[in-house]
Short mmCIF file of C-alpha atoms and ligand atoms in Angstrom, two decimals:
data_model
loop_
_atom_site.label_atom_id
_atom_site.label_comp_id
_atom_site.label_asym_id
_atom_site.label_seq_id
_atom_site.Cartn_x
_atom_site.Cartn_y
_atom_site.Cartn_z
CA UNK A 1 179.94 -173.19 -75.92
CA UNK A 2 176.86 -172.41 -77.98
CA UNK A 3 177.06 -171.18 -81.42
CA UNK A 4 175.92 -167.47 -80.67
CA UNK A 5 178.33 -167.51 -77.79
CA UNK A 6 181.07 -168.31 -80.36
CA UNK A 7 179.84 -165.79 -82.75
CA UNK A 8 179.86 -163.04 -80.21
CA UNK A 9 183.08 -163.85 -78.92
CA UNK A 10 184.50 -163.77 -82.60
CA UNK A 11 182.52 -160.41 -83.10
CA UNK A 12 184.45 -159.08 -79.96
CA UNK A 13 187.75 -160.43 -81.14
CA UNK A 14 187.25 -158.83 -84.51
CA UNK A 15 186.26 -155.64 -82.92
CA UNK A 16 189.26 -155.88 -80.52
CA UNK A 17 191.63 -156.03 -83.69
CA UNK A 18 189.75 -153.39 -85.58
CA UNK A 19 189.97 -150.83 -82.44
CA UNK A 20 193.65 -151.45 -81.93
CA UNK A 21 194.56 -151.17 -85.63
CA UNK A 22 192.55 -147.86 -85.96
CA UNK A 23 193.60 -146.55 -82.48
CA UNK A 24 190.21 -146.14 -81.01
CA UNK A 25 189.37 -146.95 -77.23
CA UNK A 26 185.91 -148.39 -77.77
CA UNK A 27 183.21 -148.31 -80.44
CA UNK A 28 179.58 -147.22 -80.20
CA UNK A 29 177.49 -148.76 -82.66
CA UNK A 30 174.22 -146.98 -83.31
CA UNK A 31 171.18 -149.01 -84.54
CA UNK A 32 169.94 -146.10 -86.57
CA UNK A 33 166.37 -144.84 -86.73
CA UNK A 34 163.79 -144.46 -89.42
CA UNK A 35 164.04 -141.44 -91.76
CA UNK A 36 160.84 -139.28 -92.56
CA UNK A 37 159.91 -138.12 -96.01
CA UNK A 38 160.47 -134.56 -96.88
CA UNK A 39 157.86 -132.25 -95.42
CA UNK A 40 155.97 -135.28 -93.86
CA UNK A 41 155.94 -136.99 -90.64
CA UNK A 42 155.76 -140.78 -91.86
CA UNK A 43 158.74 -142.68 -91.41
CA UNK A 44 160.23 -144.85 -94.17
CA UNK A 45 160.49 -148.71 -93.18
CA UNK A 46 163.30 -149.00 -90.68
CA UNK A 47 166.62 -150.77 -91.64
CA UNK A 48 168.94 -151.48 -88.68
CA UNK A 49 172.52 -150.66 -88.85
CA UNK A 50 174.34 -153.84 -89.90
CA UNK A 51 177.03 -153.60 -87.65
CA UNK A 52 174.52 -153.41 -84.93
CA UNK A 53 172.73 -156.58 -85.85
CA UNK A 54 176.28 -158.21 -86.14
CA UNK A 55 176.41 -158.01 -82.18
CA UNK A 56 172.88 -159.19 -81.59
CA UNK A 57 169.91 -160.41 -83.24
CA UNK A 58 167.66 -157.34 -82.58
CA UNK A 59 166.51 -155.77 -85.78
CA UNK A 60 163.18 -153.64 -84.69
CA UNK A 61 164.54 -151.69 -81.94
CA UNK A 62 165.71 -148.19 -83.46
CA UNK A 63 167.71 -145.79 -81.36
CA UNK A 64 169.37 -148.74 -79.51
CA UNK A 65 173.26 -148.97 -79.33
CA UNK A 66 175.99 -151.29 -78.64
CA UNK A 67 178.97 -149.80 -76.63
CA UNK A 68 182.16 -151.96 -76.75
CA UNK A 69 185.56 -151.42 -74.91
CA UNK A 70 187.90 -154.02 -75.24
CA UNK A 71 188.18 -156.03 -71.90
CA UNK A 72 184.70 -155.36 -70.96
CA UNK A 73 181.24 -156.89 -71.79
CA UNK A 74 179.50 -155.11 -74.51
CA UNK A 75 176.80 -153.03 -73.22
CA UNK A 76 173.47 -153.27 -75.30
CA UNK A 77 171.20 -150.09 -74.80
CA UNK A 78 168.02 -151.36 -75.65
CA UNK A 79 165.57 -148.51 -76.54
CA UNK A 80 162.22 -148.90 -75.18
CA UNK A 81 160.29 -145.52 -75.42
CA UNK A 82 157.70 -144.81 -73.01
CA UNK A 83 154.99 -143.96 -76.02
CA UNK A 84 151.23 -144.41 -76.18
CA UNK A 85 151.15 -143.76 -79.75
CA UNK A 86 153.02 -146.83 -81.11
CA UNK A 87 152.81 -150.80 -80.18
CA UNK A 88 155.89 -151.68 -78.27
CA UNK A 89 157.99 -154.07 -79.87
CA UNK A 90 158.43 -157.11 -77.84
CA UNK A 91 162.14 -158.20 -77.25
CA UNK A 92 161.87 -161.81 -76.10
CA UNK A 93 164.24 -162.89 -73.40
CA UNK A 94 167.11 -164.74 -75.65
CA UNK A 95 170.37 -166.04 -75.30
CA UNK A 96 172.13 -162.91 -76.46
CA UNK A 97 171.21 -161.15 -73.25
CA UNK A 98 173.24 -163.52 -71.30
CA UNK A 99 176.37 -162.22 -73.17
CA UNK A 100 175.98 -158.51 -72.81
CA UNK A 101 175.33 -155.82 -69.95
CA UNK A 102 171.76 -154.94 -70.96
CA UNK A 103 170.59 -151.37 -70.14
CA UNK A 104 166.95 -150.38 -71.15
CA UNK A 105 166.72 -146.84 -71.95
CA UNK A 106 163.69 -144.79 -73.06
CA UNK A 107 165.62 -141.86 -74.94
CA UNK A 108 168.98 -141.61 -76.71
CA UNK A 109 170.14 -138.93 -74.33
CA UNK A 110 170.27 -141.78 -71.52
CA UNK A 111 173.11 -143.46 -73.53
CA UNK A 112 175.08 -140.57 -73.67
CA UNK A 113 174.65 -139.75 -69.92
CA UNK A 114 175.35 -143.19 -69.01
CA UNK A 115 178.77 -143.24 -70.85
CA UNK A 116 179.79 -139.77 -69.94
CA UNK A 117 183.35 -138.87 -70.95
CA UNK A 118 183.80 -142.37 -72.46
CA UNK A 119 181.68 -140.92 -75.42
CA UNK A 120 184.44 -138.60 -76.40
CA UNK A 121 187.08 -141.35 -76.76
CA UNK A 122 184.77 -143.66 -78.65
CA UNK A 123 184.01 -144.34 -82.50
CA UNK A 124 180.65 -144.01 -83.61
CA UNK A 125 179.59 -146.31 -86.20
CA UNK A 126 176.25 -145.56 -87.73
CA UNK A 127 173.90 -142.76 -88.95
CA UNK A 128 173.56 -139.81 -86.83
CA UNK A 129 171.51 -137.51 -89.02
CA UNK A 130 169.02 -136.86 -86.02
CA UNK A 131 169.31 -135.06 -82.55
CA UNK A 132 170.30 -135.85 -80.13
CA UNK A 133 172.73 -138.20 -81.63
CA UNK A 134 174.08 -135.58 -84.31
CA UNK A 135 175.50 -133.53 -81.45
CA UNK A 136 177.37 -136.04 -79.49
CA UNK A 137 180.84 -135.29 -79.34
CA UNK A 138 182.76 -138.84 -80.13
CA UNK A 139 186.54 -139.48 -81.12
CA UNK A 140 185.27 -140.07 -84.91
CA UNK A 141 182.22 -140.64 -86.96
CA UNK A 142 182.33 -143.70 -89.09
CA UNK A 143 186.24 -143.74 -89.30
CA UNK A 144 187.42 -145.42 -92.65
CA UNK A 145 190.19 -147.74 -91.13
CA UNK A 146 187.87 -148.99 -88.56
CA UNK A 147 185.16 -149.91 -90.97
CA UNK A 148 187.73 -151.15 -93.61
CA UNK A 149 188.93 -153.76 -91.06
CA UNK A 150 185.67 -154.81 -89.76
CA UNK A 151 184.31 -155.49 -93.32
CA UNK A 152 187.16 -157.33 -94.43
CA UNK A 153 186.75 -159.80 -91.66
CA UNK A 154 183.15 -160.06 -91.96
CA UNK A 155 183.46 -162.20 -94.97
CA UNK A 156 184.26 -165.28 -92.84
CA UNK A 157 180.99 -166.44 -91.33
CA UNK A 158 180.52 -167.83 -87.84
CA UNK A 159 178.58 -171.06 -87.59
CA UNK A 160 175.89 -168.97 -85.94
CA UNK A 161 175.62 -166.85 -89.13
CA UNK A 162 175.64 -169.88 -91.42
CA UNK A 163 172.59 -171.54 -89.30
CA UNK A 164 170.73 -168.16 -89.75
CA UNK A 165 171.45 -168.18 -93.45
CA UNK A 166 170.15 -171.69 -93.47
CA UNK A 167 166.90 -170.72 -92.01
CA UNK A 168 166.56 -167.67 -94.15
CA UNK A 169 167.05 -169.92 -97.15
CA UNK A 170 164.34 -172.36 -95.84
CA UNK A 171 161.70 -169.39 -95.52
CA UNK A 172 162.85 -167.87 -99.19
CA UNK A 173 162.54 -171.50 -100.68
CA UNK A 174 159.22 -172.21 -99.23
CA UNK A 175 158.03 -168.77 -100.59
CA UNK A 176 159.70 -169.38 -104.06
CA UNK A 177 157.47 -172.65 -104.36
CA UNK A 178 154.42 -170.63 -103.63
CA UNK A 179 155.27 -168.13 -106.14
CA UNK A 180 155.96 -170.72 -108.76
CA UNK A 181 152.41 -172.31 -108.03
CA UNK A 182 150.96 -168.79 -108.51
CA UNK A 183 152.82 -168.64 -111.90
CA UNK A 184 151.40 -171.67 -113.14
CA UNK A 185 147.93 -170.88 -112.03
CA UNK A 186 148.43 -167.86 -114.30
CA UNK A 187 148.46 -164.99 -111.74
CA UNK A 188 149.72 -161.38 -112.14
CA UNK A 189 152.99 -160.36 -111.17
CA UNK A 190 151.42 -158.37 -108.19
CA UNK A 191 149.43 -161.61 -107.30
CA UNK A 192 152.72 -163.67 -107.45
CA UNK A 193 154.49 -161.22 -105.11
CA UNK A 194 151.58 -161.26 -102.62
CA UNK A 195 151.66 -164.99 -102.68
CA UNK A 196 155.49 -165.13 -102.09
CA UNK A 197 155.07 -162.92 -99.01
CA UNK A 198 151.91 -164.55 -97.62
CA UNK A 199 153.85 -168.07 -97.70
CA UNK A 200 156.12 -166.80 -95.02
CA UNK A 201 154.00 -164.14 -93.41
CA UNK A 202 156.29 -161.30 -94.45
CA UNK A 203 155.35 -157.94 -95.00
CA UNK A 204 156.98 -156.12 -98.03
CA UNK A 205 159.24 -154.05 -95.94
CA UNK A 206 160.84 -157.15 -94.41
CA UNK A 207 162.34 -158.85 -97.39
CA UNK A 208 165.78 -157.91 -97.55
CA UNK A 209 165.52 -156.30 -101.07
CA UNK A 210 162.67 -155.57 -103.54
CA UNK A 211 161.53 -159.04 -105.11
CA UNK A 212 162.26 -159.38 -108.68
CA UNK A 213 158.91 -161.10 -109.99
CA UNK A 214 158.98 -160.97 -113.92
CA UNK A 215 156.91 -162.61 -116.42
CA UNK A 216 157.77 -162.83 -119.93
CA UNK A 217 160.13 -160.28 -121.52
CA UNK A 218 160.46 -158.50 -117.98
CA UNK A 219 162.79 -161.18 -117.05
CA UNK A 220 165.42 -159.48 -119.03
CA UNK A 221 165.18 -156.38 -116.58
CA UNK A 222 167.69 -157.23 -114.09
CA UNK A 223 166.16 -155.40 -111.16
CA UNK A 224 162.59 -155.54 -112.33
CA UNK A 225 160.31 -154.68 -109.55
CA UNK A 226 157.37 -152.98 -111.18
CA UNK A 227 154.54 -155.85 -110.74
CA UNK A 228 151.84 -155.36 -113.15
CA UNK A 229 148.56 -156.06 -111.88
CA UNK A 230 147.14 -157.49 -114.82
CA UNK A 231 148.21 -161.18 -115.90
CA UNK A 232 149.58 -161.33 -119.42
CA UNK A 233 147.48 -163.03 -122.18
CA UNK A 234 150.11 -165.85 -122.17
CA UNK A 235 152.60 -166.26 -119.12
CA UNK A 236 155.19 -167.81 -121.10
CA UNK A 237 158.20 -167.52 -118.45
CA UNK A 238 158.82 -166.44 -115.00
CA UNK A 239 162.18 -165.23 -113.41
CA UNK A 240 161.78 -164.70 -109.69
CA UNK A 241 164.86 -163.31 -107.59
CA UNK A 242 163.63 -162.96 -103.98
CA UNK A 243 165.07 -163.30 -100.84
CA UNK A 244 164.09 -163.75 -96.94
CA UNK A 245 165.69 -162.63 -93.71
CA UNK A 246 166.13 -164.70 -90.31
CA UNK A 247 167.55 -163.12 -87.29
CA UNK A 248 168.79 -160.24 -89.50
CA UNK A 249 170.52 -162.53 -92.15
CA UNK A 250 169.63 -162.80 -95.94
CA UNK A 251 168.74 -165.33 -98.22
CA UNK A 252 168.95 -164.15 -102.16
CA UNK A 253 167.51 -166.81 -104.63
CA UNK A 254 166.50 -166.64 -108.11
CA UNK A 255 164.69 -169.37 -110.17
CA UNK A 256 163.39 -169.18 -113.65
CA UNK A 257 160.55 -171.43 -114.93
CA UNK A 258 158.99 -172.28 -118.44
CA UNK A 259 155.27 -172.83 -118.74
CA UNK A 260 155.84 -175.55 -121.36
CA UNK A 261 158.38 -177.70 -122.66
CA UNK A 262 160.48 -176.43 -125.41
CA UNK A 263 163.41 -174.14 -126.40
CA UNK A 264 163.06 -171.97 -123.31
CA UNK A 265 162.62 -174.86 -121.06
CA UNK A 266 166.01 -176.30 -122.59
CA UNK A 267 167.86 -172.87 -122.22
CA UNK A 268 166.67 -173.14 -118.28
CA UNK A 269 168.07 -176.41 -117.87
CA UNK A 270 171.42 -175.51 -119.74
CA UNK A 271 171.82 -172.39 -117.51
CA UNK A 272 171.04 -174.50 -114.43
CA UNK A 273 173.63 -177.16 -115.68
CA UNK A 274 176.23 -174.63 -116.03
CA UNK A 275 175.66 -173.17 -112.93
CA UNK A 276 175.80 -176.51 -111.23
CA UNK A 277 178.97 -177.28 -112.98
CA UNK A 278 180.59 -174.07 -111.82
CA UNK A 279 179.50 -174.87 -108.17
CA UNK A 280 181.78 -177.89 -108.62
CA UNK A 281 184.72 -175.53 -109.33
CA UNK A 282 184.53 -173.50 -106.11
CA UNK A 283 187.45 -174.41 -103.67
CA UNK A 284 189.78 -172.29 -101.37
CA UNK A 285 192.54 -170.70 -103.02
CA UNK A 286 190.89 -170.09 -106.52
CA UNK A 287 190.05 -166.21 -107.04
CA UNK A 288 186.52 -165.50 -107.54
CA UNK A 289 187.35 -163.38 -110.77
CA UNK A 290 188.37 -166.95 -112.29
CA UNK A 291 185.04 -168.43 -111.23
CA UNK A 292 183.44 -165.38 -113.02
CA UNK A 293 185.40 -165.80 -116.32
CA UNK A 294 184.92 -169.69 -116.17
CA UNK A 295 181.26 -169.14 -115.92
CA UNK A 296 181.29 -166.70 -118.80
CA UNK A 297 182.84 -169.44 -120.95
CA UNK A 298 180.04 -171.90 -119.84
CA UNK A 299 177.35 -169.36 -120.79
CA UNK A 300 179.19 -168.70 -124.12
CA UNK A 301 179.07 -172.58 -124.84
CA UNK A 302 175.38 -172.25 -124.26
CA UNK A 303 175.08 -169.26 -126.52
CA UNK A 304 176.78 -171.54 -129.20
CA UNK A 305 174.90 -174.70 -128.49
CA UNK A 306 171.60 -172.78 -128.98
CA UNK A 307 172.73 -171.14 -132.05
CA UNK A 308 172.33 -167.66 -130.56
CA UNK A 309 175.93 -166.76 -131.49
CA UNK A 310 178.26 -168.24 -134.07
CA UNK A 311 181.67 -169.63 -132.99
CA UNK A 312 183.26 -171.76 -130.21
CA UNK A 313 182.86 -170.74 -126.31
CA UNK A 314 186.33 -169.17 -126.34
CA UNK A 315 185.75 -167.16 -129.40
CA UNK A 316 182.59 -165.97 -128.10
CA UNK A 317 184.10 -164.95 -124.80
CA UNK A 318 187.05 -163.44 -126.21
CA UNK A 319 185.39 -161.22 -128.62
CA UNK A 320 183.03 -159.95 -125.33
CA UNK A 321 179.92 -161.51 -127.32
CA UNK A 322 179.00 -163.15 -123.85
CA UNK A 323 178.72 -159.83 -121.97
CA UNK A 324 175.56 -158.43 -123.39
CA UNK A 325 173.83 -161.73 -122.57
CA UNK A 326 175.37 -162.02 -119.08
CA UNK A 327 176.21 -158.24 -118.04
CA UNK A 328 176.04 -158.67 -114.39
CA UNK A 329 178.67 -160.39 -111.84
CA UNK A 330 178.73 -164.10 -111.06
CA UNK A 331 177.79 -163.04 -107.36
CA UNK A 332 178.63 -161.51 -104.36
CA UNK A 333 179.17 -162.19 -100.41
CA UNK A 334 175.90 -162.50 -98.72
CA UNK A 335 175.22 -162.41 -94.70
CA UNK A 336 173.92 -159.45 -92.81
CA UNK A 337 173.44 -157.67 -96.26
CA UNK A 338 172.33 -159.05 -99.37
CA UNK A 339 175.44 -157.63 -101.05
CA UNK A 340 177.39 -158.08 -98.16
CA UNK A 341 180.68 -155.97 -97.67
CA UNK A 342 184.16 -156.36 -98.46
CA UNK A 343 184.32 -157.87 -101.79
CA UNK A 344 186.73 -155.82 -103.33
CA UNK A 345 189.24 -155.52 -100.26
CA UNK A 346 192.60 -157.20 -100.63
CA UNK A 347 193.10 -156.75 -97.02
CA UNK A 348 191.85 -155.01 -93.80
CA UNK A 349 193.72 -151.85 -94.26
CA UNK A 350 191.68 -150.68 -97.05
CA UNK A 351 193.59 -151.53 -100.12
CA UNK A 352 191.22 -152.66 -103.11
CA UNK A 353 191.46 -154.74 -106.03
CA UNK A 354 191.51 -152.94 -109.33
CA UNK A 355 188.08 -153.43 -111.06
CA UNK A 356 188.48 -154.99 -114.56
CA UNK A 357 186.71 -152.72 -116.94
CA UNK A 358 185.81 -155.86 -118.94
CA UNK A 359 183.67 -156.93 -115.93
CA UNK A 360 182.68 -154.00 -114.09
CA UNK A 361 179.67 -155.07 -112.16
CA UNK A 362 181.71 -157.88 -110.53
CA UNK A 363 181.10 -157.36 -106.73
CA UNK A 364 183.64 -160.06 -105.51
CA UNK A 365 187.25 -160.08 -106.27
CA UNK A 366 188.94 -161.91 -103.61
CA UNK A 367 190.23 -165.32 -103.18
CA UNK A 368 188.13 -167.94 -101.98
CA UNK A 369 188.47 -169.18 -98.36
CA UNK A 370 186.92 -171.45 -95.91
CA UNK A 371 183.85 -170.02 -94.06
CA UNK A 372 182.80 -167.42 -96.85
CA UNK A 373 179.39 -167.45 -98.16
CA UNK A 374 178.61 -166.05 -101.48
CA UNK A 375 175.99 -166.30 -104.39
CA UNK A 376 176.48 -167.92 -107.76
CA UNK A 377 174.05 -166.40 -110.15
CA UNK A 378 174.75 -166.77 -114.00
CA UNK A 379 172.20 -165.35 -116.23
CA UNK A 380 171.56 -165.19 -120.01
CA UNK A 381 168.96 -162.64 -121.14
CA UNK A 382 168.06 -160.53 -124.45
CA UNK A 383 168.75 -156.98 -123.21
CA UNK A 384 168.20 -154.76 -126.39
CA UNK A 385 170.18 -151.83 -125.08
CA UNK A 386 173.39 -153.90 -124.74
CA UNK A 387 172.82 -155.57 -127.90
CA UNK A 388 172.59 -152.44 -129.81
CA UNK A 389 176.33 -152.29 -129.83
CA UNK A 390 176.40 -155.45 -132.00
CA UNK A 391 173.91 -154.34 -134.56
CA UNK A 392 174.63 -155.68 -137.97
CA UNK A 393 177.05 -158.31 -136.52
CA UNK A 394 176.72 -161.56 -138.42
CA UNK A 395 177.92 -163.46 -135.67
CA UNK A 396 174.91 -163.01 -133.69
CA UNK A 397 171.74 -164.96 -134.94
CA UNK A 398 169.28 -162.20 -134.73
CA UNK A 399 166.42 -164.67 -135.81
CA UNK A 400 167.12 -166.76 -132.87
CA UNK A 401 167.42 -163.85 -130.54
CA UNK A 402 164.12 -162.66 -131.66
CA UNK A 403 162.71 -166.08 -130.72
CA UNK A 404 164.32 -165.86 -127.16
CA UNK A 405 163.12 -162.01 -126.51
CA UNK A 406 159.63 -162.92 -125.48
CA UNK A 407 160.85 -165.13 -122.63
CA UNK A 408 163.23 -162.33 -121.16
CA UNK A 409 165.95 -164.50 -119.96
CA UNK A 410 167.26 -167.13 -117.33
CA UNK A 411 169.08 -166.68 -113.92
CA UNK A 412 169.62 -169.29 -111.32
CA UNK A 413 171.04 -168.34 -108.06
CA UNK A 414 172.17 -170.16 -104.91
CA UNK A 415 174.11 -169.28 -101.96
CA UNK A 416 177.13 -171.19 -101.10
CA UNK A 417 179.03 -171.78 -97.97
CA UNK A 418 183.04 -172.66 -98.81
CA UNK A 419 184.33 -175.68 -96.97
CA UNK A 420 187.58 -177.65 -97.11
CA UNK A 421 188.72 -178.86 -100.44
CA UNK A 422 185.54 -178.33 -102.37
CA UNK A 423 183.48 -179.73 -99.79
CA UNK A 424 180.89 -176.93 -100.16
CA UNK A 425 177.49 -176.42 -98.62
CA UNK A 426 174.72 -175.29 -100.95
CA UNK A 427 172.36 -173.24 -98.52
CA UNK A 428 169.67 -172.97 -101.42
CA UNK A 429 169.37 -176.34 -103.14
CA UNK A 430 169.75 -178.06 -99.57
CA UNK A 431 166.75 -175.68 -98.46
CA UNK A 432 164.71 -176.79 -101.57
CA UNK A 433 165.55 -180.35 -100.98
CA UNK A 434 164.68 -180.35 -97.20
CA UNK A 435 161.09 -178.70 -97.79
CA UNK A 436 160.21 -181.17 -100.72
CA UNK A 437 161.37 -184.26 -98.47
N1 LIG B 1 168.78 -159.94 -105.69
C1 LIG B 1 169.94 -159.18 -106.07
C2 LIG B 1 171.02 -159.96 -106.55
O1 LIG B 1 171.03 -161.11 -106.78
O2 LIG B 1 172.12 -159.51 -106.47
MN1 LIG B 2 172.39 -162.02 -105.58
MN1 LIG B 3 169.15 -162.08 -106.26
#
């Protein structure tokens, strides 16, 4: 059986269980459609419903849908409008079409008429802000019990999903290298951003999230995406957090560079080593929260070693001194979505883990299991807004912090597939190694 055949069989089985648990006969997964801006007729870039692309790798066919009733082949209603205004999206003949009943429609009304009374017993999954979909009488719209069940099990990736993420990482790594070269060539943030996209022939709306392209102190702004058009007088440091998409699956990579050897280059090496040390602790059964705390202790050790904060790693962590420097979570699930779903779920019935107020931004609280894919992305930054709470505290070496501020900060981010006994696959480092060999 091909990996896609196994994938769609898994998706089917997961829908079977989720529909049975939530009491619905079938699901109608609508791909969605672009929204237009207020008082305007220009659409925003279209983003397909992730639950639609879970079934089939079709990401540019709005107004399509998958109808699935356990025991029957899924039906893909592929929307191909009769429209002389827009170019038609070519949907090539691919393997997925052998596993579904394909029905080409030129208007969403045809989906409703094809399904007839089955529509009333079906759970609708997707956005229904536009007619005629808004008026469809389905059994429910986005029922939480069905979504919780599906989201919980999406954490374990199929081989086909992992293959797609391998390819997404290869694309992103290629683009990262082009961006790195543009940084060392002294380009502006906007020029670096353009170099990134050009290296993989992506348009801006095709990357899975706004790329973070940050020179110098901008590296301390966690989601910096302003892109200055002028290069600074001196490009000291470069933090880039940028991804790619392959068949609807995401890559999410961060790298940090220093122009010259010295204190900041050493700090990058230290964070990189701390990230790799943490990678070696990932194994099934451990809770992701424990990994987050372990990474905090390693960042605390760096704060101590670089004389940014006084004390041992334990005392720095216990007093909450590592948090202003490493304020975000260690990472998150990744897959169909960059921040993939289900990270706070205890089970498929919708019970949630309590968030720890000490680490409010941690997106993943589950036990580590074979087949999960998540990011590991420690950081260390000078975020003045967060340091304000510690003003006057002599455990902080403010002179040293002043020296670090012009460099912004460091983040290193890879995606990891959990294997048996710590035999994990690092999608990101493997991708960089592959394109360099
Ligand atoms: N690029 C967003 C993140 O790393 O979570
Ligand atoms: Mn990430
Ligand atoms: Mn990222």
